[in-house]
Coordinates of C-alpha atoms in Angstrom, one line a residue:
Chain A
M21 CA -4.6 -14.4 27.2
D22 CA -7.8 -16.3 26.7
Y23 CA -9.7 -14.5 23.9
F24 CA -12.9 -15.5 22.5
H25 CA -13.3 -15.8 18.7
S26 CA -16.6 -16.1 16.9
V27 CA -15.1 -17.0 13.6
R28 CA -14.4 -20.7 13.5
L29 CA -13.4 -23.5 11.1
D30 CA -15.5 -26.6 10.2
K31 CA -12.6 -28.9 9.6
E32 CA -14.9 -31.5 7.7
K33 CA -15.8 -28.9 5.1
C34 CA -12.4 -27.3 4.7
K35 CA -10.5 -28.4 1.6
G36 CA -7.3 -26.4 2.3
C37 CA -7.7 -24.1 -0.6
V38 CA -6.2 -20.5 -0.6
N39 CA -9.4 -18.4 -0.7
C40 CA -9.5 -17.4 2.9
I41 CA -5.7 -16.8 3.5
K42 CA -5.7 -14.4 0.6
K43 CA -8.7 -12.4 1.8
C44 CA -7.8 -12.1 5.5
P45 CA -6.9 -8.5 6.2
V46 CA -4.6 -9.3 9.1
E47 CA -2.9 -12.4 7.5
A48 CA -4.2 -14.5 10.3
I49 CA -4.8 -17.7 8.4
R50 CA -2.3 -20.5 7.3
V51 CA -3.3 -23.7 5.6
R52 CA -1.6 -26.5 7.7
H53 CA -2.2 -30.2 7.3
G54 CA -4.7 -29.5 4.6
K55 CA -6.9 -27.2 6.7
A56 CA -7.2 -23.5 7.3
E57 CA -5.8 -22.7 10.8
I58 CA -6.8 -19.3 12.3
M59 CA -4.0 -17.6 14.4
E60 CA -6.0 -16.4 17.4
D61 CA -3.7 -13.6 18.4
R62 CA -4.3 -12.0 15.0
C63 CA -7.9 -12.7 14.1
I64 CA -10.2 -9.7 14.4
D65 CA -13.5 -11.6 13.7
C66 CA -14.4 -9.5 10.7
G67 CA -15.9 -12.5 8.9
E68 CA -14.0 -11.8 5.5
C69 CA -13.0 -15.5 5.4
I70 CA -16.6 -16.6 5.9
R71 CA -17.5 -14.4 2.9
A72 CA -14.6 -15.9 0.8
C73 CA -15.0 -19.6 1.6
P74 CA -16.6 -21.4 -1.3
N75 CA -17.1 -24.5 0.9
H76 CA -18.8 -22.8 3.8
A77 CA -16.1 -24.2 6.1
K78 CA -15.8 -20.9 8.0
Y79 CA -18.7 -20.1 10.3
A80 CA -19.7 -17.7 13.0
E81 CA -20.2 -19.1 16.5
R82 CA -23.4 -17.8 17.9
D83 CA -26.2 -18.6 20.4
S84 CA -29.6 -20.3 19.5
L85 CA -33.1 -19.5 20.4
Q86 CA -33.1 -22.4 22.8
E87 CA -31.3 -20.3 25.2
L88 CA -34.5 -18.4 25.8
T89 CA -35.3 -20.8 28.5
V90 CA -32.3 -19.8 30.5
F91 CA -34.0 -16.5 31.5
E92 CA -37.3 -15.5 33.0
Y93 CA -37.7 -12.2 31.3
R94 CA -36.4 -12.1 27.6
I95 CA -35.5 -8.9 25.7
A96 CA -34.6 -8.8 22.0
L97 CA -32.4 -6.0 20.7
V98 CA -32.8 -5.5 16.9
A99 CA -29.9 -4.0 14.8
P100 CA -31.0 -1.1 12.6
S101 CA -29.8 -3.2 9.5
L102 CA -32.6 -5.7 10.1
Y103 CA -35.1 -3.3 8.6
G104 CA -33.3 -3.8 5.2
Q105 CA -33.9 -7.6 5.2
F106 CA -37.6 -7.5 4.1
R107 CA -39.7 -6.6 1.2
E108 CA -40.2 -2.8 0.5
N109 CA -42.9 -1.3 2.7
T110 CA -42.5 -3.8 5.5
S111 CA -43.0 -1.5 8.4
P112 CA -40.7 -1.5 11.5
A113 CA -43.9 -2.2 13.6
R114 CA -44.5 -5.3 11.7
I115 CA -40.8 -6.5 12.0
L116 CA -40.6 -5.8 15.6
A117 CA -43.8 -7.7 16.2
A118 CA -42.4 -10.6 14.3
V119 CA -39.2 -10.6 16.5
K120 CA -41.2 -10.5 19.7
A121 CA -43.3 -13.4 18.5
L122 CA -40.1 -15.5 18.5
G123 CA -40.7 -15.8 22.3
F124 CA -39.6 -12.5 23.7
D125 CA -41.2 -10.5 26.4
E126 CA -39.9 -7.2 25.1
V127 CA -38.2 -5.8 21.9
C128 CA -36.1 -2.7 21.5
E129 CA -34.4 -1.2 18.6
V130 CA -30.7 -0.6 18.8
A131 CA -31.5 2.4 16.7
L132 CA -32.7 4.0 19.9
G133 CA -29.3 3.6 21.5
A134 CA -27.7 4.8 18.2
E135 CA -29.6 8.1 18.7
I136 CA -28.3 8.4 22.3
V137 CA -24.7 7.7 21.0
S138 CA -25.2 10.2 18.1
Q139 CA -25.9 12.9 20.6
A140 CA -22.8 11.9 22.6
V141 CA -20.6 11.9 19.5
R142 CA -21.9 15.5 18.8
E143 CA -21.0 16.5 22.4
Y144 CA -17.6 14.9 22.1
F145 CA -16.7 17.0 19.1
Q146 CA -18.0 20.1 20.9
K147 CA -15.6 19.4 23.8
N148 CA -12.5 17.8 22.2
H149 CA -10.6 19.7 19.5
H150 CA -6.9 18.6 19.9
L151 CA -6.8 15.3 18.0
R152 CA -8.0 14.7 14.5
P153 CA -9.3 12.7 12.8
I154 CA -11.5 10.9 15.4
I155 CA -12.6 7.3 14.4
S156 CA -15.9 5.8 15.1
S157 CA -16.1 3.0 17.7
A158 CA -19.2 1.5 16.3
C159 CA -17.9 -1.3 14.2
P160 CA -16.1 -3.9 16.5
A161 CA -14.2 -5.3 13.7
V162 CA -12.7 -2.0 12.8
V163 CA -11.9 -1.4 16.5
R164 CA -10.0 -4.7 16.7
L165 CA -8.3 -4.1 13.3
I166 CA -6.9 -0.8 14.8
Q167 CA -5.8 -2.6 18.0
V168 CA -3.8 -5.3 16.2
R169 CA -2.6 -3.6 13.0
F170 CA -2.8 0.2 13.8
P171 CA -2.0 0.2 17.5
A172 CA -0.6 3.7 17.3
L173 CA -4.1 4.9 16.3
V174 CA -6.2 3.6 19.4
D175 CA -6.3 7.2 20.8
H176 CA -8.1 8.3 17.7
I177 CA -11.0 5.9 18.5
I178 CA -13.9 7.8 20.0
P179 CA -14.0 6.5 23.6
L180 CA -17.8 5.8 23.6
E181 CA -19.6 2.6 24.0
S182 CA -21.6 1.2 21.0
P183 CA -25.3 1.6 20.5
M184 CA -25.8 -2.0 21.2
Q185 CA -24.3 -1.8 24.7
V186 CA -26.1 1.4 25.5
T187 CA -29.4 0.0 24.5
A188 CA -28.8 -3.3 26.4
S189 CA -28.0 -1.5 29.7
L190 CA -31.0 0.8 29.4
M191 CA -33.3 -2.2 28.8
R192 CA -31.9 -4.2 31.5
R193 CA -32.5 -1.4 34.1
K194 CA -35.9 -0.8 32.9
A195 CA -36.8 -4.5 33.0
M196 CA -35.4 -4.9 36.5
Q197 CA -37.4 -1.9 37.7
E198 CA -40.6 -3.2 36.1
T199 CA -40.4 -6.9 36.9
G200 CA -38.4 -6.7 40.2
L201 CA -36.2 -9.6 38.7
A202 CA -32.5 -10.0 39.6
P203 CA -30.1 -8.9 36.8
E204 CA -29.2 -12.5 35.9
K205 CA -32.9 -13.4 35.3
V206 CA -33.2 -10.8 32.6
G207 CA -31.9 -12.2 29.3
I208 CA -30.9 -9.7 26.6
F209 CA -30.6 -11.2 23.1
F210 CA -29.0 -9.2 20.3
L211 CA -30.0 -10.1 16.8
S212 CA -26.7 -9.7 15.0
P213 CA -25.8 -8.9 11.5
C214 CA -22.1 -10.1 12.0
P215 CA -19.7 -12.2 13.9
A216 CA -17.7 -9.2 15.2
K217 CA -20.8 -8.3 17.4
V218 CA -20.7 -11.8 18.7
T219 CA -17.1 -11.2 19.7
A220 CA -17.8 -7.8 21.1
V221 CA -20.3 -9.4 23.5
K222 CA -18.2 -12.4 24.5
S223 CA -14.9 -10.6 24.7
P224 CA -15.6 -6.8 25.2
V225 CA -12.9 -4.4 24.2
G226 CA -12.8 -2.4 27.4
G227 CA -12.9 -5.6 29.5
V228 CA -16.2 -4.5 31.1
P229 CA -18.6 -7.5 30.7
S230 CA -21.2 -6.8 28.2
E231 CA -24.8 -6.1 29.1
V232 CA -25.9 -8.4 26.2
D233 CA -26.3 -12.1 27.3
R234 CA -26.8 -13.9 24.0
V235 CA -26.3 -13.2 20.4
L236 CA -28.4 -14.6 17.7
A237 CA -27.8 -14.4 13.9
V238 CA -30.4 -12.7 11.7
A239 CA -30.0 -15.7 9.3
D240 CA -30.8 -18.3 11.9
V241 CA -34.3 -16.7 12.7
Y242 CA -35.2 -15.2 9.4
G243 CA -37.4 -18.0 8.3
R244 CA -39.6 -17.8 11.5
L245 CA -39.5 -13.9 11.2
L246 CA -41.1 -14.2 7.7
E247 CA -43.7 -16.5 9.1
N248 CA -44.5 -14.1 11.9
L249 CA -44.8 -11.0 9.8
R250 CA -48.6 -10.7 10.2
Q251 CA -49.5 -8.1 12.7
E252 CA -48.2 -4.8 13.5
Q253 CA -47.3 -3.4 16.9
P254 CA -46.6 0.3 16.6
S255 CA -46.0 0.7 20.3
L256 CA -42.7 -1.3 19.9
T257 CA -41.2 1.3 17.6
R258 CA -39.3 4.0 19.7
A259 CA -36.5 5.0 17.3
D260 CA -36.3 7.8 14.9
R261 CA -35.2 7.6 11.3
L262 CA -31.8 8.9 12.1
G263 CA -31.1 6.1 14.5
I264 CA -32.3 3.5 11.9
G265 CA -30.1 5.0 9.4
W266 CA -27.0 3.7 11.3
G267 CA -27.8 0.3 9.7
A268 CA -26.1 1.4 6.5
S269 CA -22.9 3.2 5.7
G270 CA -23.1 7.0 6.2
G271 CA -25.8 6.7 8.8
E272 CA -23.8 7.5 11.8
V273 CA -22.4 10.7 10.2
A274 CA -25.9 11.8 9.2
A275 CA -27.3 11.1 12.7
A276 CA -24.5 12.8 14.5
G277 CA -24.6 15.7 12.0
I278 CA -20.9 16.0 11.4
E279 CA -20.0 18.0 8.3
N280 CA -16.5 17.2 7.8
A281 CA -16.4 13.4 7.9
L282 CA -15.0 10.6 5.8
I283 CA -17.2 7.6 5.2
V284 CA -15.5 4.3 4.4
D285 CA -16.8 0.7 4.2
G286 CA -15.3 -2.6 3.3
I287 CA -12.4 -3.7 5.5
H288 CA -9.7 -3.4 2.8
N289 CA -10.9 0.2 2.1
V290 CA -10.7 0.9 5.8
I291 CA -7.2 -0.3 5.9
S292 CA -6.2 2.1 3.2
V293 CA -7.7 5.0 5.1
L294 CA -6.1 4.0 8.3
E295 CA -2.7 3.7 6.5
E296 CA -3.1 7.3 5.5
I297 CA -3.8 8.5 9.1
E298 CA -0.7 6.5 10.3
L299 CA 1.4 8.6 7.9
G300 CA 0.1 11.8 9.5
R301 CA -2.5 12.6 6.8
L302 CA -6.1 13.4 7.0
V303 CA -5.7 15.7 10.0
D304 CA -8.0 18.1 8.2
I305 CA -10.9 15.5 8.6
D306 CA -12.9 15.6 11.8
F307 CA -14.5 12.2 11.8
I308 CA -14.0 8.8 10.2
E309 CA -16.9 6.5 9.9
A310 CA -15.4 3.2 9.2
Q311 CA -17.2 0.0 8.7
A312 CA -15.8 -3.4 8.0
C313 CA -18.6 -4.7 5.9
P314 CA -19.3 -3.3 2.4
G315 CA -22.3 -1.0 2.6
G316 CA -22.1 -1.0 6.4
C317 CA -23.9 -3.3 8.7
V318 CA -26.5 -4.2 6.0
G319 CA -23.5 -6.0 4.3
G320 CA -23.0 -8.1 7.5
I321 CA -22.5 -11.8 6.7
L322 CA -25.2 -13.0 9.2
N323 CA -27.8 -10.9 7.4
V324 CA -29.8 -12.6 4.6
N325 CA -30.6 -10.0 2.0
N326 CA -28.3 -8.8 -0.8
R327 CA -26.4 -5.9 0.7
F328 CA -27.2 -3.5 -2.2
V329 CA -30.9 -4.3 -2.0
A330 CA -30.8 -4.1 1.8
G331 CA -29.0 -0.6 1.6
V332 CA -31.7 0.7 -0.7
R333 CA -34.5 -0.6 1.5
L334 CA -33.0 1.0 4.5
R335 CA -32.5 4.3 2.8
H336 CA -36.0 4.3 1.5
L337 CA -37.3 3.6 5.1
V338 CA -35.1 6.5 6.5
R339 CA -36.5 8.8 3.7
D340 CA -40.1 7.9 4.2
L341 CA -40.6 7.5 8.0
P342 CA -42.1 10.6 9.5
A343 CA -39.9 12.4 12.0
R344 CA -40.7 11.8 15.5
E345 CA -40.7 13.8 18.8
P346 CA -37.3 14.6 20.2
L347 CA -35.2 11.8 21.8
S348 CA -35.6 13.1 25.4
E349 CA -39.4 13.2 24.9
R350 CA -39.6 9.6 23.6
L351 CA -37.3 8.3 26.3
A352 CA -39.6 10.0 28.9
A353 CA -42.7 8.4 27.3
F354 CA -40.9 5.0 27.4
G355 CA -40.2 5.6 31.1
V356 CA -36.3 5.8 31.1
P357 CA -34.0 8.7 31.9
M358 CA -31.5 9.9 29.2
P359 CA -28.5 7.6 29.8
K360 CA -25.0 8.7 29.9
V361 CA -22.9 6.8 27.3
P362 CA -20.1 5.0 29.1
E363 CA -16.6 5.6 28.1
I364 CA -14.5 2.9 26.8
K365 CA -10.8 2.5 26.8
V366 CA -9.3 0.7 23.8
E367 CA -5.8 -0.8 24.5
P368 CA -3.4 -1.6 21.6
R369 CA -2.8 -5.3 21.0
P370 CA 0.0 -5.3 18.4
I371 CA 0.8 -8.4 16.5
V372 CA 4.3 -9.7 17.4
R373 CA 5.4 -10.9 13.9
L374 CA 9.1 -11.7 14.5
D375 CA 10.3 -11.2 18.0
R376 CA 9.6 -9.1 21.0
N377 CA 13.4 -8.6 21.5
L378 CA 14.5 -5.9 19.2
R379 CA 18.0 -7.4 18.5
R380 CA 16.5 -10.7 17.6
A381 CA 13.8 -9.0 15.6
M382 CA 16.5 -7.2 13.6
E383 CA 18.3 -10.6 12.8
K384 CA 15.0 -12.2 11.8
L385 CA 14.1 -9.3 9.6
Q386 CA 17.4 -9.6 7.7
Q387 CA 16.7 -13.2 7.3
V388 CA 13.2 -12.4 6.0
Q389 CA 14.7 -9.8 3.5
A390 CA 17.2 -12.4 2.2
L391 CA 14.5 -15.0 1.9
I392 CA 12.2 -12.7 0.0
E393 CA 15.1 -12.3 -2.6
H394 CA 15.0 -16.1 -3.1
L395 CA 11.3 -16.7 -3.1
P396 CA 9.4 -16.5 -6.4
G397 CA 7.3 -13.5 -5.4
L398 CA 4.1 -15.0 -7.0
D399 CA 2.2 -14.8 -3.7
C400 CA 0.4 -18.0 -4.8
G401 CA -0.5 -19.2 -1.5
S402 CA 0.4 -22.9 -2.2
C403 CA 2.7 -23.0 0.8
G404 CA -0.2 -22.2 3.1
A405 CA 0.9 -18.6 3.7
P406 CA -0.9 -15.7 2.0
T407 CA 2.1 -14.1 0.4
C408 CA 5.8 -14.8 -0.1
R409 CA 6.6 -12.3 2.6
A410 CA 4.4 -14.0 5.1
L411 CA 6.1 -17.3 4.3
A412 CA 9.5 -15.7 4.8
E413 CA 8.3 -14.4 8.2
D414 CA 7.0 -17.8 9.1
I415 CA 10.3 -19.4 8.1
A416 CA 12.2 -16.8 10.2
V417 CA 10.1 -17.6 13.3
G418 CA 10.5 -21.4 12.6
K419 CA 7.0 -22.1 11.7
A420 CA 7.7 -23.0 8.1
L421 CA 10.4 -24.2 5.7
E422 CA 11.8 -22.8 2.5
T423 CA 10.8 -26.0 0.8
D424 CA 7.2 -25.4 1.6
C425 CA 7.4 -23.2 -1.4
I426 CA 6.5 -25.5 -4.2
F427 CA 8.8 -23.6 -6.6
K428 CA 11.7 -23.8 -4.2
L429 CA 11.0 -27.5 -3.8
R430 CA 11.0 -28.0 -7.6
E431 CA 14.3 -26.2 -7.9
K432 CA 15.7 -28.6 -5.3
I433 CA 14.3 -31.6 -7.1
M434 CA 15.7 -30.2 -10.4
A435 CA 19.2 -29.8 -8.8
L436 CA 18.9 -33.3 -7.4
A437 CA 17.9 -34.7 -10.8
Q438 CA 20.8 -32.9 -12.5
E439 CA 23.2 -34.3 -9.9
T440 CA 21.8 -37.8 -10.4
Y441 CA 22.1 -37.4 -14.1
N442 CA 25.7 -36.2 -13.9
L443 CA 26.6 -39.0 -11.6
A444 CA 25.0 -41.5 -14.1
Q445 CA 27.3 -40.1 -16.8
L446 CA 30.5 -41.1 -14.8
V447 CA 31.5 -44.4 -16.3
P448 CA 34.6 -46.3 -14.8
P449 CA 37.6 -46.3 -17.1
A450 CA 37.3 -50.1 -17.5
M451 CA 33.9 -49.7 -19.3
D452 CA 34.4 -46.3 -21.0
Q453 CA 34.5 -47.0 -24.8
N454 CA 34.7 -43.4 -25.8
R455 CA 37.5 -42.4 -23.7
T456 CA 40.4 -41.0 -25.9
P457 CA 43.8 -42.7 -25.2
K458 CA 45.8 -39.6 -24.6
G459 CA 43.3 -37.8 -22.4
G460 CA 43.5 -38.2 -18.7
E461 CA 40.5 -36.0 -18.4
R462 CA 37.1 -37.2 -17.8
D463 CA 34.2 -34.9 -18.0
A464 CA 33.2 -34.8 -14.4
T465 CA 30.7 -31.9 -14.4
Chain B
M12 CA 16.5 -0.3 -7.8
A13 CA 15.2 -2.4 -5.0
E14 CA 15.6 -1.8 -1.3
V15 CA 19.0 -3.1 -0.1
P16 CA 19.0 -4.8 3.3
A17 CA 22.3 -4.8 4.9
M18 CA 23.6 -8.2 6.1
S19 CA 26.0 -7.7 8.9
H20 CA 26.4 -9.0 12.4
D21 CA 26.1 -5.6 14.1
P22 CA 22.9 -5.1 16.0
S23 CA 21.5 -2.8 13.4
Y24 CA 19.1 -2.8 10.6
D25 CA 19.5 -0.7 7.4
L26 CA 17.3 0.0 4.5
K27 CA 17.7 2.4 1.6
I28 CA 14.9 3.3 -0.7
P29 CA 15.1 5.5 -3.8
V30 CA 12.6 8.3 -4.3
I31 CA 12.0 10.0 -7.7
G32 CA 11.0 13.6 -7.9
H33 CA 7.4 14.4 -9.1
D34 CA 6.5 10.6 -9.0
F35 CA 3.2 11.3 -7.3
L36 CA 1.8 7.8 -8.2
R37 CA 4.1 6.2 -5.8
A38 CA 3.9 9.0 -3.2
G39 CA 4.0 7.4 0.3
E40 CA 5.4 4.1 -0.9
A41 CA 8.8 4.6 0.7
A42 CA 7.2 5.7 4.0
S43 CA 4.8 2.7 4.0
R44 CA 7.8 0.3 3.4
I45 CA 9.7 1.9 6.3
K46 CA 6.6 1.7 8.5
K47 CA 6.2 -2.0 7.7
V48 CA 9.8 -2.7 8.6
L49 CA 9.4 -0.9 12.0
Q50 CA 6.3 -2.8 12.6
A51 CA 8.0 -6.0 11.8
L52 CA 10.7 -5.0 14.3
N53 CA 7.9 -4.7 16.9
L54 CA 8.9 -1.1 18.0
P55 CA 6.6 0.8 20.2
P56 CA 3.4 2.0 18.4
Q57 CA 4.2 5.7 19.1
V58 CA 7.8 5.3 17.8
I59 CA 6.5 3.8 14.6
R60 CA 3.9 6.6 14.3
R61 CA 6.4 9.4 14.6
A62 CA 8.9 7.7 12.4
S63 CA 6.2 7.1 9.7
I64 CA 5.1 10.7 9.8
S65 CA 8.7 11.9 9.4
A66 CA 9.4 9.4 6.6
Y67 CA 6.2 10.4 4.7
E68 CA 6.9 14.1 5.0
A69 CA 10.6 13.7 4.0
E70 CA 9.5 11.5 1.0
M71 CA 6.9 14.1 0.0
N72 CA 9.5 16.9 0.1
I73 CA 11.7 15.0 -2.3
I74 CA 8.8 14.2 -4.6
I75 CA 7.6 17.8 -4.6
H76 CA 10.8 19.6 -4.7
A77 CA 13.7 17.6 -5.8
Y78 CA 14.8 15.6 -8.9
R79 CA 15.7 12.5 -7.1
G80 CA 16.8 11.2 -3.7
Q81 CA 16.6 8.5 -1.3
L82 CA 15.4 7.6 2.2
A83 CA 17.7 5.6 4.3
L84 CA 16.7 4.0 7.6
K85 CA 19.0 2.7 10.3
V86 CA 17.7 1.0 13.4
T87 CA 19.9 0.4 16.3
P88 CA 18.7 -0.8 19.7
D89 CA 18.7 2.7 21.0
A90 CA 17.4 4.8 18.2
L91 CA 16.3 4.9 14.6
T92 CA 17.8 7.4 12.1
L93 CA 16.1 8.4 8.9
V94 CA 18.3 10.2 6.4
A95 CA 16.6 11.9 3.4
E96 CA 19.0 13.1 0.8
D97 CA 18.2 14.6 -2.5
E98 CA 19.5 16.3 -5.6
G99 CA 17.4 19.3 -6.0
P100 CA 17.1 23.0 -5.7
G101 CA 18.1 23.0 -2.0
I102 CA 16.6 25.4 0.7
Q103 CA 17.3 29.0 0.5
D104 CA 16.3 29.9 4.0
I105 CA 16.1 27.0 6.4
D106 CA 14.6 29.0 9.3
L107 CA 11.8 30.3 7.0
A108 CA 11.3 26.7 5.8
M109 CA 10.8 25.5 9.3
Q110 CA 7.9 27.9 9.8
E111 CA 4.4 26.4 9.7
G112 CA 2.6 27.2 6.4
Y113 CA 5.6 28.5 4.6
S114 CA 6.0 26.7 1.3
T115 CA 7.7 27.1 -2.0
A116 CA 5.6 24.5 -3.6
P117 CA 4.1 25.6 -7.0
D118 CA 0.3 26.2 -7.2
E119 CA -0.4 23.0 -9.1
I120 CA 1.1 20.9 -6.4
R121 CA -0.8 22.9 -3.7
E122 CA -4.0 22.2 -5.7
M123 CA -3.4 18.5 -5.3
G124 CA -3.4 19.0 -1.5
F125 CA 0.4 18.8 -1.1
G126 CA 2.9 21.5 -0.2
A127 CA 0.9 23.0 2.6
G128 CA 4.1 24.0 4.4
M129 CA 3.7 21.6 7.2
G130 CA 6.4 19.2 6.1
L131 CA 9.4 20.3 8.0
P132 CA 7.5 21.5 11.1
N133 CA 5.7 18.1 11.3
I134 CA 9.1 16.3 11.1
K135 CA 10.5 18.6 13.8
K136 CA 7.5 17.8 16.1
S137 CA 7.9 14.0 15.4
A138 CA 11.7 13.8 15.8
D139 CA 14.0 13.9 18.9
K140 CA 16.6 15.5 16.7
L141 CA 16.5 17.0 13.3
T142 CA 19.5 18.2 11.4
I143 CA 19.1 19.9 8.0
T144 CA 22.0 20.7 5.6
S145 CA 21.3 22.2 2.2
T146 CA 23.3 23.7 -0.6
V147 CA 21.3 25.9 -2.9
G148 CA 21.3 24.4 -6.5
Q149 CA 22.6 21.0 -5.2
G150 CA 20.4 19.4 -2.7
T151 CA 19.2 18.9 0.8
R152 CA 19.9 16.4 3.5
L153 CA 17.7 15.7 6.6
E154 CA 18.8 13.6 9.4
I155 CA 16.0 12.6 11.7
V156 CA 16.7 10.8 15.0
I157 CA 14.0 9.2 17.0
R158 CA 14.9 7.5 20.2
I159 CA 13.6 4.0 21.2
S160 CA 12.9 3.8 24.8

């Protein structure tokens, strides 16, 4: 299947070191021919490798502002975490005006969609009681992680579209009504904190094409935003502080008002929680808010500010902003009806590590176990695989050799050297001075 | 003792993992290892889920109640079988132990969030077949069969 990935490798910059292979949560990277290769069927576009690479060889594919010219009417969608990227006391009205000045006709906060989704989450919990815990669908990297590594848990994902999609479809409809333009003339640009959102737009989980047309990185436009931070346009702010709170870890739970929730951030922490759920635990928890980036979306790798600083800024903003009229009133004033949040269906996409056929998989697994006994167990990564187990699996499926392990190779060289030495010791009887007259035995070890 | 993979030409896969009573630091490790094996075998996600839950509950039963024991996994093309065997106090009344919420775990273990009396009922729900044999004062043996279809 053709599957779009936003996380890519710049071969020129890659030195073939082991930093990214060790950090990848789905073991999707191998070093081959001196370069890090991403296995596309495994990659979840979380961006951990971008974070880990000291050479900046990993990058996130995204669109550029030049694409603005493709559309007649251009709308920017702003992620809640953007508000954490500026100095304390930079108002949303100022930030939104700066975004609009990049060349957009309209700007809308995804925080507005987050409020709509928060309400849908609340309603979902009122109606559905049979399955626990329910996992948030907001972080696309977590949704993909579940698809490939925890496929039995896809039913636990709340079947609701993300705030970004909800905001995008709301804004497209409104723009079409107001301008009379055809849908393809309206360009919706999402200002993204992470590569996973790029993937969510280009390869949507449910298979339904995204309402977002282009994805820009916050980092790419940040300089111009700073230059534009001059005037305020309060009319552009439509979201309440609860929606804005979604930009940092814990915001979704606070906005949806779910008491019995577990909040986890950082993809490796998320994995440890999902492992628990897979073992049948945590059934006494209602909701899991799980985000791949540390600190939530403020920790996204396409954001600019230090994630701790951004988290504090966002929390202060949420604390200090005055409460607004109820969502329905604000939507009415904005001239849009309360949208129904579309349902999504998340399919499992389990990784085939050894073989689809059970008998062959069993044979290969036995081979893997035997190989693990022989490998040094250092998980050094020098073979290009992240762990000795991963190397053993690669050998079993014919993608690597035992001698890819430098320690095994050394052992083989040592054995060869020993053998060479032993052979060199063998002197023909005609030349052997030390040979005792009685002995017929030669030391032939 | 490390896990012992069987090397045979039968189409089956075996794994035996020792479990030590009251070793809460490693609680769940045996079940996680079994889960990883089943994932490597590419079994259907729901089969893996049910087997993981069963393995976890069986492992916890040994940790909470017994002195020592082991989890043994056998996978054949048709089914997987989990056998949890322990040396321990045994079960006085198996029917009672099968009731949801019934537990003989001591208070300090319940305070840790374990021993809620859902172990055996959860295994029964996850398994296609569950056989319990127990001798008081000697130990318990659970045989859990989950079909692969």
